[in-house]
PDB file of C-alpha atoms in Angstrom:
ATOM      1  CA  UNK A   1      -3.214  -7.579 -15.567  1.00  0.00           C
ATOM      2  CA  UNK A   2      -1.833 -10.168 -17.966  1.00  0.00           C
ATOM      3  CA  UNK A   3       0.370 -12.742 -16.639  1.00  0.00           C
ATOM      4  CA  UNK A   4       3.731 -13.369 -18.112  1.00  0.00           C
ATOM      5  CA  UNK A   5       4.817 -16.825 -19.013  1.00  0.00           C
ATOM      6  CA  UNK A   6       8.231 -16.206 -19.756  1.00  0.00           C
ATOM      7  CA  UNK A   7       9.366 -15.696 -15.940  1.00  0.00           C
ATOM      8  CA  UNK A   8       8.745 -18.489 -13.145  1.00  0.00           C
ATOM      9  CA  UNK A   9      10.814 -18.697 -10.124  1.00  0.00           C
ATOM     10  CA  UNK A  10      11.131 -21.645  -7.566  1.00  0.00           C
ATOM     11  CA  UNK A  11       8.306 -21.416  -4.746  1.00  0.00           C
ATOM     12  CA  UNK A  12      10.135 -22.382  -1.405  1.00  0.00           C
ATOM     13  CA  UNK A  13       8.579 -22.694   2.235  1.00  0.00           C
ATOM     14  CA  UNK A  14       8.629 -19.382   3.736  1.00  0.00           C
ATOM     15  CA  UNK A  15       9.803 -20.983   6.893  1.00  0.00           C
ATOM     16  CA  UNK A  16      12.425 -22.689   5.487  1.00  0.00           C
ATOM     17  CA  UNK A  17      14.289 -19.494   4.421  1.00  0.00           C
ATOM     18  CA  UNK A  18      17.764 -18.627   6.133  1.00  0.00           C
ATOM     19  CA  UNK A  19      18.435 -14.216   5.459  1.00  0.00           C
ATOM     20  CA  UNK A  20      21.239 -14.381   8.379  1.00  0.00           C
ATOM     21  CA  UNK A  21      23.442 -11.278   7.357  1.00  0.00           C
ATOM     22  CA  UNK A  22      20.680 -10.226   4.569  1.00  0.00           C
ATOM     23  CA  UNK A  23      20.938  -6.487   5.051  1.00  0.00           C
ATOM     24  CA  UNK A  24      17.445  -5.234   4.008  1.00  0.00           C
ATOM     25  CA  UNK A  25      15.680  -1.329   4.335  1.00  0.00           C
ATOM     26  CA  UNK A  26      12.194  -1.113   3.987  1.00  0.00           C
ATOM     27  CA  UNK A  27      10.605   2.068   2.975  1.00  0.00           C
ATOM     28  CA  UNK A  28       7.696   2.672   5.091  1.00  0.00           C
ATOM     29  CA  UNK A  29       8.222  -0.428   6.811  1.00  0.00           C
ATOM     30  CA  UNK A  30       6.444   1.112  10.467  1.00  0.00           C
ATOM     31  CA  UNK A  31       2.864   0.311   9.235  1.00  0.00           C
ATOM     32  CA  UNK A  32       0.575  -2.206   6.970  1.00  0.00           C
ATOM     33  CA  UNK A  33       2.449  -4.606   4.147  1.00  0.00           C
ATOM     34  CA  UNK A  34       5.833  -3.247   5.377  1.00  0.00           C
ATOM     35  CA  UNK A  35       5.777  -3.690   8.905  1.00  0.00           C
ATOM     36  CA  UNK A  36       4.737  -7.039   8.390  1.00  0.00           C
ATOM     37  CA  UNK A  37       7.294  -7.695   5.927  1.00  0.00           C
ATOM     38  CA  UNK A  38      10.127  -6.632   7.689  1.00  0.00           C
ATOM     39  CA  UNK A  39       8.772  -8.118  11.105  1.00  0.00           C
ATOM     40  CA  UNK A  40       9.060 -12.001   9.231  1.00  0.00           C
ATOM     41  CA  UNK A  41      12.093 -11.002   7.408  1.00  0.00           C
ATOM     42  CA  UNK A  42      13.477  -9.977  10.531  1.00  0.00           C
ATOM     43  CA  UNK A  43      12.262 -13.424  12.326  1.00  0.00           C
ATOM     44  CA  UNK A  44      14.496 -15.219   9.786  1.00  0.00           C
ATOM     45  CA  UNK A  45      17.008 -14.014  10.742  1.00  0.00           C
ATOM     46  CA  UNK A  46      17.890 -10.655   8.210  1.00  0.00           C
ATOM     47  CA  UNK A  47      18.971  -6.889  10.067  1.00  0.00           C
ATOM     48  CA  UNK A  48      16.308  -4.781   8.790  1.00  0.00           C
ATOM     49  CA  UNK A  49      16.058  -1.192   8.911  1.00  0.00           C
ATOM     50  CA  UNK A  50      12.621   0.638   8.396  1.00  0.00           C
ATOM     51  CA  UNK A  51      11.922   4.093   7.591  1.00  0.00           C
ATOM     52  CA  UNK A  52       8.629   5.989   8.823  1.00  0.00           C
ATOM     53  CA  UNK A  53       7.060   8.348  11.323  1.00  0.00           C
ATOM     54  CA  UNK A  54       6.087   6.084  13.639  1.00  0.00           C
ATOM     55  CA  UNK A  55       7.846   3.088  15.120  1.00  0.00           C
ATOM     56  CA  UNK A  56       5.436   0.332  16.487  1.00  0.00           C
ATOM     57  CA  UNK A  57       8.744  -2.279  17.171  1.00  0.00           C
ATOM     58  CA  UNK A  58      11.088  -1.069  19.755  1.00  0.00           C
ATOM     59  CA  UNK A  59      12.544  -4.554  21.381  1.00  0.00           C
ATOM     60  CA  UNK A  60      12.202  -6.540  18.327  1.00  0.00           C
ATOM     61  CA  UNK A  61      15.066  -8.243  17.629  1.00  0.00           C
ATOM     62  CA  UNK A  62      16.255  -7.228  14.258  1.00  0.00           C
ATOM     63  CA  UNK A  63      14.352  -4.406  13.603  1.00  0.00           C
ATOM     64  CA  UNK A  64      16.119  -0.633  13.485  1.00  0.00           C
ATOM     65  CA  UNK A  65      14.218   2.841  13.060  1.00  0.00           C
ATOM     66  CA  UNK A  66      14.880   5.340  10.875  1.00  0.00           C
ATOM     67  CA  UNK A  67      12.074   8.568  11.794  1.00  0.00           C
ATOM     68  CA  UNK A  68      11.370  10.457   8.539  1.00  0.00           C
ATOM     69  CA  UNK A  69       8.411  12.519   7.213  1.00  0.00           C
ATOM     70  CA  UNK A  70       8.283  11.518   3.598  1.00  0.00           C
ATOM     71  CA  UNK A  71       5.757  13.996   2.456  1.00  0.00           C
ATOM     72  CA  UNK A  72       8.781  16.074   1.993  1.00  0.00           C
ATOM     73  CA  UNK A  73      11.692  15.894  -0.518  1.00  0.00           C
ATOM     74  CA  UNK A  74      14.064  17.122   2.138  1.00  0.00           C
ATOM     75  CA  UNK A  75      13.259  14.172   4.398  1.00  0.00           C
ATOM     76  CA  UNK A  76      13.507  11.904   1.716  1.00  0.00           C
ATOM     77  CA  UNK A  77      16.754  13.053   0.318  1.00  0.00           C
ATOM     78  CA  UNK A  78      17.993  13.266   4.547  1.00  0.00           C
ATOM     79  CA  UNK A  79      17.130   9.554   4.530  1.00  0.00           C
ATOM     80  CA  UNK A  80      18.475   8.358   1.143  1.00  0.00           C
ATOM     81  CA  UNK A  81      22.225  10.485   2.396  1.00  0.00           C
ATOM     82  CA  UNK A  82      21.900   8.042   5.984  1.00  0.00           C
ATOM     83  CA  UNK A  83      21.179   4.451   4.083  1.00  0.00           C
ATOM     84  CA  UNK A  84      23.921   2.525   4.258  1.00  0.00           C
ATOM     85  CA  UNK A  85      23.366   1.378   0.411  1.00  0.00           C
ATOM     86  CA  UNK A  86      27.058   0.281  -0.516  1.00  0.00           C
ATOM     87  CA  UNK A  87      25.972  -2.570   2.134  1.00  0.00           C
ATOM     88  CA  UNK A  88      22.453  -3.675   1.160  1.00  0.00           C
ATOM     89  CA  UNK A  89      21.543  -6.475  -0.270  1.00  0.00           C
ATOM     90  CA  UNK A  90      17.274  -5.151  -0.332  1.00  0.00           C
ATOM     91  CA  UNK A  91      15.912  -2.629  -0.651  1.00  0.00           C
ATOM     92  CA  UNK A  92      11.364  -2.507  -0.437  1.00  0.00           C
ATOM     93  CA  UNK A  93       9.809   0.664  -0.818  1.00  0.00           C
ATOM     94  CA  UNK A  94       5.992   0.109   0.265  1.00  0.00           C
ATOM     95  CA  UNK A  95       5.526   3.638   1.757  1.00  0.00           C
ATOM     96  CA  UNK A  96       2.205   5.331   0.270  1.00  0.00           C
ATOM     97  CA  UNK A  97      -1.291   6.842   0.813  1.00  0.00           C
ATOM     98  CA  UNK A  98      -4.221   7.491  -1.056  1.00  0.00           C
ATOM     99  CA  UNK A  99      -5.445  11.178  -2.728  1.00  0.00           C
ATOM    100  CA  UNK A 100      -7.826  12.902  -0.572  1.00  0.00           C
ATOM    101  CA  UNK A 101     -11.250  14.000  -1.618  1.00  0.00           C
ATOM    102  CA  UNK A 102      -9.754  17.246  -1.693  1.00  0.00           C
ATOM    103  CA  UNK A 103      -6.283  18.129  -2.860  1.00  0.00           C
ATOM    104  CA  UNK A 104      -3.320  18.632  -0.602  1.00  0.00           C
ATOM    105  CA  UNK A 105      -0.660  20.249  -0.731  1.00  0.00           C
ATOM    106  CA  UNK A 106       2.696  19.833   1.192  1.00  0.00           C
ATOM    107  CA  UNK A 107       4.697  22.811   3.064  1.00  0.00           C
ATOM    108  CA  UNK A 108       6.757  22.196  -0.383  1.00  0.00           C
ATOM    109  CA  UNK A 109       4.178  22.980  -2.639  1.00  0.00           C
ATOM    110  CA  UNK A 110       3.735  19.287  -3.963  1.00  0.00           C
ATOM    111  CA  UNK A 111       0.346  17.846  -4.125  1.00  0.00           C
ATOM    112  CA  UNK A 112       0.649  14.812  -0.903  1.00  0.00           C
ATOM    113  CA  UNK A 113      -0.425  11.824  -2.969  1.00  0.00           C
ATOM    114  CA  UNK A 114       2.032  12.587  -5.180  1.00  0.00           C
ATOM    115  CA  UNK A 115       5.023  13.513  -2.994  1.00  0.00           C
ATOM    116  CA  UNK A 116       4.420  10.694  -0.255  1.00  0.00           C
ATOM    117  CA  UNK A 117       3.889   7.477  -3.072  1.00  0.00           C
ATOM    118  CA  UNK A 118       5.757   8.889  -5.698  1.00  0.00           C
ATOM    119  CA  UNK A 119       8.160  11.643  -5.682  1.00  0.00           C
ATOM    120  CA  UNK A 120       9.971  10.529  -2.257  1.00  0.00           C
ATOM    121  CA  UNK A 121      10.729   7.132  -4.042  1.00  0.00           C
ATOM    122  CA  UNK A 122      12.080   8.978  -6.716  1.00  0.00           C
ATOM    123  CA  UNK A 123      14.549  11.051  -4.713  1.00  0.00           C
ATOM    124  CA  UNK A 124      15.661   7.962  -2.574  1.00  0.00           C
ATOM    125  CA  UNK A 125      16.012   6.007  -5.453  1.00  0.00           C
ATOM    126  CA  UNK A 126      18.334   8.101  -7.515  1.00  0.00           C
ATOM    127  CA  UNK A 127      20.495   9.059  -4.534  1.00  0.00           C
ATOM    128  CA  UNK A 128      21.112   5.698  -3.308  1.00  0.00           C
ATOM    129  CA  UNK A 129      21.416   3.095  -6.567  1.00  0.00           C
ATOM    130  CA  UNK A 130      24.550   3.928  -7.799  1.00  0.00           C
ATOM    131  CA  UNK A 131      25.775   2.835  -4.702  1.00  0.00           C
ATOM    132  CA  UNK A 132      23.900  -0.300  -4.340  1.00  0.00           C
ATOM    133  CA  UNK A 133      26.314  -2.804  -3.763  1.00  0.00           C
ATOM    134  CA  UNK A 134      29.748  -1.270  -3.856  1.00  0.00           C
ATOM    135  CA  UNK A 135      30.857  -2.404  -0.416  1.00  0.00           C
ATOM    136  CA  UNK A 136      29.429  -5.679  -0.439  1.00  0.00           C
ATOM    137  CA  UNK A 137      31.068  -8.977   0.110  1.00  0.00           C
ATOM    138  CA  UNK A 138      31.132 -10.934  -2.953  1.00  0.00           C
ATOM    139  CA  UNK A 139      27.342 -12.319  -3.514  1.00  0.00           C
ATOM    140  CA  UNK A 140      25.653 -14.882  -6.019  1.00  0.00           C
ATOM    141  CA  UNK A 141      22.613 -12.023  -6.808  1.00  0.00           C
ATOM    142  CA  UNK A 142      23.546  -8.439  -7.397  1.00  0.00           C
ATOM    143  CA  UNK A 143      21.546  -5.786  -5.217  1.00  0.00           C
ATOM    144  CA  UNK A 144      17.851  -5.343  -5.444  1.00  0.00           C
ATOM    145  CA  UNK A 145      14.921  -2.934  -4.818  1.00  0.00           C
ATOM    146  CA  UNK A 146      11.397  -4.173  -5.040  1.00  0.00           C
ATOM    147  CA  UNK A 147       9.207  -0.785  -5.754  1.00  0.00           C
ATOM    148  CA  UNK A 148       5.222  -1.674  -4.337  1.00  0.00           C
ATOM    149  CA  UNK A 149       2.535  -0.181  -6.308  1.00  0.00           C
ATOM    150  CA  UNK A 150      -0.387  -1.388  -8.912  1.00  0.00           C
ATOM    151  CA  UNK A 151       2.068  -1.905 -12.019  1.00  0.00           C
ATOM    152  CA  UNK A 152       1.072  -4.030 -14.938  1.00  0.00           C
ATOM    153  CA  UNK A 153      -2.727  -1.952 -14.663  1.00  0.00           C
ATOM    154  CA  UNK A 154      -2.991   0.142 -17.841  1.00  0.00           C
ATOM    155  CA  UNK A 155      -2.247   3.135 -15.689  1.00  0.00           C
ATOM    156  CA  UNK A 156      -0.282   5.777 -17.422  1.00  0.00           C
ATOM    157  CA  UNK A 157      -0.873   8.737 -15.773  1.00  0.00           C
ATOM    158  CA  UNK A 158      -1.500  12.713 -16.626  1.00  0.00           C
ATOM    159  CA  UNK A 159       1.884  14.064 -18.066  1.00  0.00           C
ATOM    160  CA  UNK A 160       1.056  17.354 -18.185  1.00  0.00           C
ATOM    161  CA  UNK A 161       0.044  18.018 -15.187  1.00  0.00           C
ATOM    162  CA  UNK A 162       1.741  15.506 -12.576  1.00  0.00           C
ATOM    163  CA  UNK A 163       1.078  17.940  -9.210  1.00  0.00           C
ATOM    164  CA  UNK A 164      -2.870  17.855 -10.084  1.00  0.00           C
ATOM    165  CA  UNK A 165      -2.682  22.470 -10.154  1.00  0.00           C
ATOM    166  CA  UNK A 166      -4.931  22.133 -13.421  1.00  0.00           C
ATOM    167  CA  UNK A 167      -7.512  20.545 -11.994  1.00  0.00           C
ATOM    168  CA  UNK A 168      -8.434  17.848  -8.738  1.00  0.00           C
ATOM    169  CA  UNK A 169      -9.870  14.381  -8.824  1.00  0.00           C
ATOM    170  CA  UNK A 170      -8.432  11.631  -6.270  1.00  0.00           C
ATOM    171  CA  UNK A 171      -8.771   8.716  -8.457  1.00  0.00           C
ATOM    172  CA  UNK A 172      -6.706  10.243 -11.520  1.00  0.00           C
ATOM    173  CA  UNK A 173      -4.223  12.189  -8.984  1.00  0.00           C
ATOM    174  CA  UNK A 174      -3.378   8.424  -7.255  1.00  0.00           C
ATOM    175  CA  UNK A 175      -2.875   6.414 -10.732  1.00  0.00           C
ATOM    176  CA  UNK A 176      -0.136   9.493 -11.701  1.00  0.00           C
ATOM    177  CA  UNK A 177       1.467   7.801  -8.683  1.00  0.00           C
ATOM    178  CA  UNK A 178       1.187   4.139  -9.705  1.00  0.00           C
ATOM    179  CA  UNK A 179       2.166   4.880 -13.410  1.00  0.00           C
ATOM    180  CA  UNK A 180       5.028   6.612 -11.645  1.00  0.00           C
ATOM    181  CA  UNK A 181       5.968   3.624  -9.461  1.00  0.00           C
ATOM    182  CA  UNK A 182       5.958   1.443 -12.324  1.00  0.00           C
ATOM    183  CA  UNK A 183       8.484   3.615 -14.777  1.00  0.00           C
ATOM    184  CA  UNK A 184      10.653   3.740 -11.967  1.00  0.00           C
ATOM    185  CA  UNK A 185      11.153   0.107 -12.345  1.00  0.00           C
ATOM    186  CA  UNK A 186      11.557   0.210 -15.782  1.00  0.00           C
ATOM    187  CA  UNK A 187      13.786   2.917 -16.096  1.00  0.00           C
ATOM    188  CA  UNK A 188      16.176   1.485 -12.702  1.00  0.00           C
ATOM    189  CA  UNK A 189      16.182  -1.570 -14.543  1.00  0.00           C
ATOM    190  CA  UNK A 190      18.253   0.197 -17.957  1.00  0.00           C
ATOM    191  CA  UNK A 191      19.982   2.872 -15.688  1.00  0.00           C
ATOM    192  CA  UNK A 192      21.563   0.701 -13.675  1.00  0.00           C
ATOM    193  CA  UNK A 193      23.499  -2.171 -14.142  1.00  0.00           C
ATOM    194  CA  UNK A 194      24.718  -2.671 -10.304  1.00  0.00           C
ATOM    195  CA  UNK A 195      21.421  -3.833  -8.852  1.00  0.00           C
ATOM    196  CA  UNK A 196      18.454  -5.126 -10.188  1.00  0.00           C
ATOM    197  CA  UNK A 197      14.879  -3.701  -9.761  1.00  0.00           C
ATOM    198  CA  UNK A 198      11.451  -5.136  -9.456  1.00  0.00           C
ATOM    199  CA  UNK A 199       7.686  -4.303  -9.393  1.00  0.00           C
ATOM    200  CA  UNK A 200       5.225  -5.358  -6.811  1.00  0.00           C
ATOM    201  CA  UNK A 201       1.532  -5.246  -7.253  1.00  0.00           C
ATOM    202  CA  UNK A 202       0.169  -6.717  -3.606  1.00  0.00           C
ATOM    203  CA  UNK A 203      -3.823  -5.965  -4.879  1.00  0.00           C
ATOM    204  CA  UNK A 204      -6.005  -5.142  -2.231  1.00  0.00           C
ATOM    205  CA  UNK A 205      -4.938  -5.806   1.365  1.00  0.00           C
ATOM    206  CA  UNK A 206      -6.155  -4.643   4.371  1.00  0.00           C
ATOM    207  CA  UNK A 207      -4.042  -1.570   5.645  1.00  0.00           C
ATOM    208  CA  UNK A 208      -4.218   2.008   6.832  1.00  0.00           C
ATOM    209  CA  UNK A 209      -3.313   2.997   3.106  1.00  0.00           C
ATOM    210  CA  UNK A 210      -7.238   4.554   2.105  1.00  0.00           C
ATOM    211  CA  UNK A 211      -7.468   6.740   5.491  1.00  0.00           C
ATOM    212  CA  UNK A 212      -6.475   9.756   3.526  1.00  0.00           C
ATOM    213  CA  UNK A 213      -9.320   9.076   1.213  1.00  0.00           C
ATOM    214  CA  UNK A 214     -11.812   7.695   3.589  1.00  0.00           C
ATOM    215  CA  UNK A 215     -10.948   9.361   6.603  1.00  0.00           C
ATOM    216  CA  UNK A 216      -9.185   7.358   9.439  1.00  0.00           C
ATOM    217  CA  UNK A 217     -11.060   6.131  11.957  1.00  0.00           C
ATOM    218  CA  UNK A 218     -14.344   6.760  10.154  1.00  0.00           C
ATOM    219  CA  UNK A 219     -17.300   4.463  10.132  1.00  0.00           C
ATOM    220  CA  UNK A 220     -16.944   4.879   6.359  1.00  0.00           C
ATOM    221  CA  UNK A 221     -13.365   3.544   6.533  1.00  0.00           C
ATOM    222  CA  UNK A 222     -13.955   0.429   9.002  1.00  0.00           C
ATOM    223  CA  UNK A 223     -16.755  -0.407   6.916  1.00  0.00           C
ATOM    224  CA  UNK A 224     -14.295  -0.770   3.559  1.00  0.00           C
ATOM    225  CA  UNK A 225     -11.785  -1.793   5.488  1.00  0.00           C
ATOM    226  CA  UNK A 226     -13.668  -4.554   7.013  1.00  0.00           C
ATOM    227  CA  UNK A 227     -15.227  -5.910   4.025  1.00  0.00           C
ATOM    228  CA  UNK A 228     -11.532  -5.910   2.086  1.00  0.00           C
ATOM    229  CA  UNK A 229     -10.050  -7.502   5.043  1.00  0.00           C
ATOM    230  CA  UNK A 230     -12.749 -10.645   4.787  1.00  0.00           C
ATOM    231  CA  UNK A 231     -12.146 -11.275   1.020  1.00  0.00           C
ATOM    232  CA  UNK A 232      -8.073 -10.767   0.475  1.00  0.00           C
ATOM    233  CA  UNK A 233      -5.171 -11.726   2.574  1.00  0.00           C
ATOM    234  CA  UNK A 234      -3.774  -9.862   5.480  1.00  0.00           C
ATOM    235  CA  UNK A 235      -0.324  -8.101   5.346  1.00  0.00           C
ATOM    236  CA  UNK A 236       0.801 -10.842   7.291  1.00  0.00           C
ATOM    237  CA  UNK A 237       0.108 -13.448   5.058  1.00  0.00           C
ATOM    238  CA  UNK A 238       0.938 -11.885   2.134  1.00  0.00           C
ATOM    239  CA  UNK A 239       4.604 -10.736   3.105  1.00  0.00           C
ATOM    240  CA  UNK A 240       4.989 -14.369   4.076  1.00  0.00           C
ATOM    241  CA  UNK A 241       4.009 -15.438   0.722  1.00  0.00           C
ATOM    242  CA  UNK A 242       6.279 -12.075  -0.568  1.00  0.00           C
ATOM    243  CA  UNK A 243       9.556 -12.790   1.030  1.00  0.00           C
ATOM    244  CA  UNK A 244      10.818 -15.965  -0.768  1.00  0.00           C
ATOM    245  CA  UNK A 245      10.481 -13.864  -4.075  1.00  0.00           C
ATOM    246  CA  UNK A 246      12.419 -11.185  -2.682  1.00  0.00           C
ATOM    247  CA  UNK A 247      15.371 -13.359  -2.504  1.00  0.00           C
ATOM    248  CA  UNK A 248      14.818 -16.303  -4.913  1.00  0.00           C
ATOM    249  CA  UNK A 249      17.847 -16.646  -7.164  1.00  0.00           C
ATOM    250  CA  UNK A 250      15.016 -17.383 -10.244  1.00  0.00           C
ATOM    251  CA  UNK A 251      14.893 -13.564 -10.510  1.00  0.00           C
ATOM    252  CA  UNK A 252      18.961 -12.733 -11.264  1.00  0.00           C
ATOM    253  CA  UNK A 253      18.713 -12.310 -14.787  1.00  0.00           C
ATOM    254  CA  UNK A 254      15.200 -10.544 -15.387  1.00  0.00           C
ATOM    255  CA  UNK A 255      15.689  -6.551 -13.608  1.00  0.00           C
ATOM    256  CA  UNK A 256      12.558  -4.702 -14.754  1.00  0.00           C
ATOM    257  CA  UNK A 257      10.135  -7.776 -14.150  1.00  0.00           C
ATOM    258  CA  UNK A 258       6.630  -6.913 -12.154  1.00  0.00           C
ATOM    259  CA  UNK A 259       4.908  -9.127  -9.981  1.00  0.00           C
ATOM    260  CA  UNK A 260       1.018  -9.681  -8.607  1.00  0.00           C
ATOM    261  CA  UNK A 261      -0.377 -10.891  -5.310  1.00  0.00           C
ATOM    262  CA  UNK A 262       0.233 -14.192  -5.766  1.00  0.00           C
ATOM    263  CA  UNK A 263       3.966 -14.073  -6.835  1.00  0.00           C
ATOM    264  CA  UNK A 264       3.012 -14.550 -10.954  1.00  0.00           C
ATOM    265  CA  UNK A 265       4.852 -12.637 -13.412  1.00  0.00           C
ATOM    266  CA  UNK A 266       2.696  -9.911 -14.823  1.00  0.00           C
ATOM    267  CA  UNK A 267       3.104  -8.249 -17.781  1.00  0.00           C
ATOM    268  CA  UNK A 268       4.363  -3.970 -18.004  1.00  0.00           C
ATOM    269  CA  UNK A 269       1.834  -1.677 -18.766  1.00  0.00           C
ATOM    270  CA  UNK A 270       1.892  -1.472 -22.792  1.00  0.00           C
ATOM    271  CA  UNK A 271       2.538   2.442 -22.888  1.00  0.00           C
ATOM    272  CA  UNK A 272       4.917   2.151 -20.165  1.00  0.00           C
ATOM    273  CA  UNK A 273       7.239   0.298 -23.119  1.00  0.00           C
ATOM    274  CA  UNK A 274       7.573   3.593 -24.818  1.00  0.00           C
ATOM    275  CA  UNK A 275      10.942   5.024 -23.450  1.00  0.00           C
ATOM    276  CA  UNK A 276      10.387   8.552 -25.190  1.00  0.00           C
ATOM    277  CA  UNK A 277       7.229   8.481 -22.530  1.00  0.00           C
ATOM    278  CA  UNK A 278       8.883   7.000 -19.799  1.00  0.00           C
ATOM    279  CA  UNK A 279      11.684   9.946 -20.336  1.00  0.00           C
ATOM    280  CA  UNK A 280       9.543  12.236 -20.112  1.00  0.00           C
ATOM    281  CA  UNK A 281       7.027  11.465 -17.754  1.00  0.00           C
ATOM    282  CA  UNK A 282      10.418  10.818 -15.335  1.00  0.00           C
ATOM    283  CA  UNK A 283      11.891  14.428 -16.780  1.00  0.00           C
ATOM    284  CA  UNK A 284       8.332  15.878 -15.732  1.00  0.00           C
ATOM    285  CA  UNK A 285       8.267  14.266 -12.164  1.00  0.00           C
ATOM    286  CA  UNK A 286      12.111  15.655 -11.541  1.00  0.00           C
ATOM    287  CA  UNK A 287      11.531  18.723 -12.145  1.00  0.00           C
ATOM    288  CA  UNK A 288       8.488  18.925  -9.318  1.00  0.00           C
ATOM    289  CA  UNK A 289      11.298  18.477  -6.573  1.00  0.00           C
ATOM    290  CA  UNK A 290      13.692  21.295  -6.665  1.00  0.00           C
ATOM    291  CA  UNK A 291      10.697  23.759  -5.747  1.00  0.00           C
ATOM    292  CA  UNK A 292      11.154  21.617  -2.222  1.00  0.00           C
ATOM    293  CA  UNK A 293      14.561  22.913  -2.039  1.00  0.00           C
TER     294      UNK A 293
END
């Protein structure tokens, strides 16, 4: 990742930040970096709404549930319909997994990497930005939607073959979904001029994210698990660290910008400039969900 100089925003104290009547929805907010997220964002005071299969935080104050299975485009597009988006003032998608050693396929026929990281961002996304906004009280920053992946990594993914049916490797299969993750930031950021969209590359951090890939409860995965958790931050202290970005007024004029662990600007992947790619690699990914419907 290369850092860019041109964007800096003003570092606050994360405990000095007021988000009373911040209406935020976190994407896969029941586990890992978004749980913890919207657990502090809620502790300052914001009404946050998370979306997942499992709720782990009935009785916190703050906190609402939204159930959802988003291995499926029908669940995703069921959610996106329910979000109260004319109202938001965030929206976080950190909802993901890793590809399995062997390929998977969902009861729509999409490959589960894919359709879980990727494809149910997609769907969300388009159905609820053009509303972003529209019944809010007047605000100094428009709307905005941070989208959590690895952006600014070289990663531009396999365009011919987005739903891995040619052939199966984990590794490639996963970075279709972070090249994807990072062109919908750059394409949100042109499309639509009512909210403002932002990438968010948290590095390694010790969640549930690599059970797909290394099994859950394995010895295998509390070994890795163990090991990443002594060398990088937990997803406590990194959504501390996160949530002043989220709302610093620094960030107003510069929709499409990425960010890395430690709140720098980072620089787009260079192929990821190309909007003839970015078309089509976002043409290619659309037409993977109607086969859900």
């Amino acid at each position: 990742m290369k850092r860019n100089k041109n964007i800096a925003w003003n570092r606050v104290e994360p405990s000095s930040l007021d988000l009373e009547k911040t209406k935020v929805v976190i994407v896969g907010g029941t586990g890992g970096i978004g749980r913890a997220l919207g657990r502090f964002m809620a502790s300052r005071g914001a009404s946050v709404t998370v979306v997942g299969q499992t709720f782990r935080d009935a009785g916190v104050p703050g906190i609402a549930f939204i159930q959802a299975d988003l291995s499926l485009m029908r669940e995703a597009e069921r959610v996106a319909k329910a979000l109260p988006a004319e109202q938001l003032d965030l929206v976080v998608f950190t909802t993901g997994i890793f590809a399995a050693p062997k390929r998977q396929e969902t009861a729509e026929g999409i490959e589960r990497d894919m359709a879980v990281s990727y494809l149910s961002r997609l769907v969300i996304l388009r159905e609820i930005a053009p509303r972003l906004g529209k019944d809010r009280p007047a605000a100094p920053m428009k709307p905005r939607v941070f989208i959590m992946g690895f952006p600014g990594t070289g990663q531009a993914g396999t365009l011919d073959d987005l739903n891995a049916e040619k052939s199966y490797s984990a590794m490639p299969v996963h970075m279709n979904t972070v090249a994807g993750n990072e062109m919908l930031v750059l394409d949100a950021a042109k499309r639509y001029a009512n909210a403002t969209f932002f990438g968010l590359n948290p590095g390694l951090i010790k969640t549930n994210i690599r059970d797909n890939f290394f099994g859950k409860d394995t010895l295998k995965s509390r070994i890795m698990e163990t090991m990443i958790g002594l060398m990088t931050p937990s997803p406590e202290t990194y959504a501390e660290r996160l949530a002043p970005l989220l709302v610093s007024p620094d960030l107003e004029a510069h929709s499409g910008a990425m960010f890395n662990q430690k709140g720098f600007a980072i620089l787009p992947t260079p192929k990821l400039t190309d909007g003839s790619y970015v078309r089509a690699f976002l043409a290619a990914s659309e037409a993977l969900v109607p086969r859900a419907f």
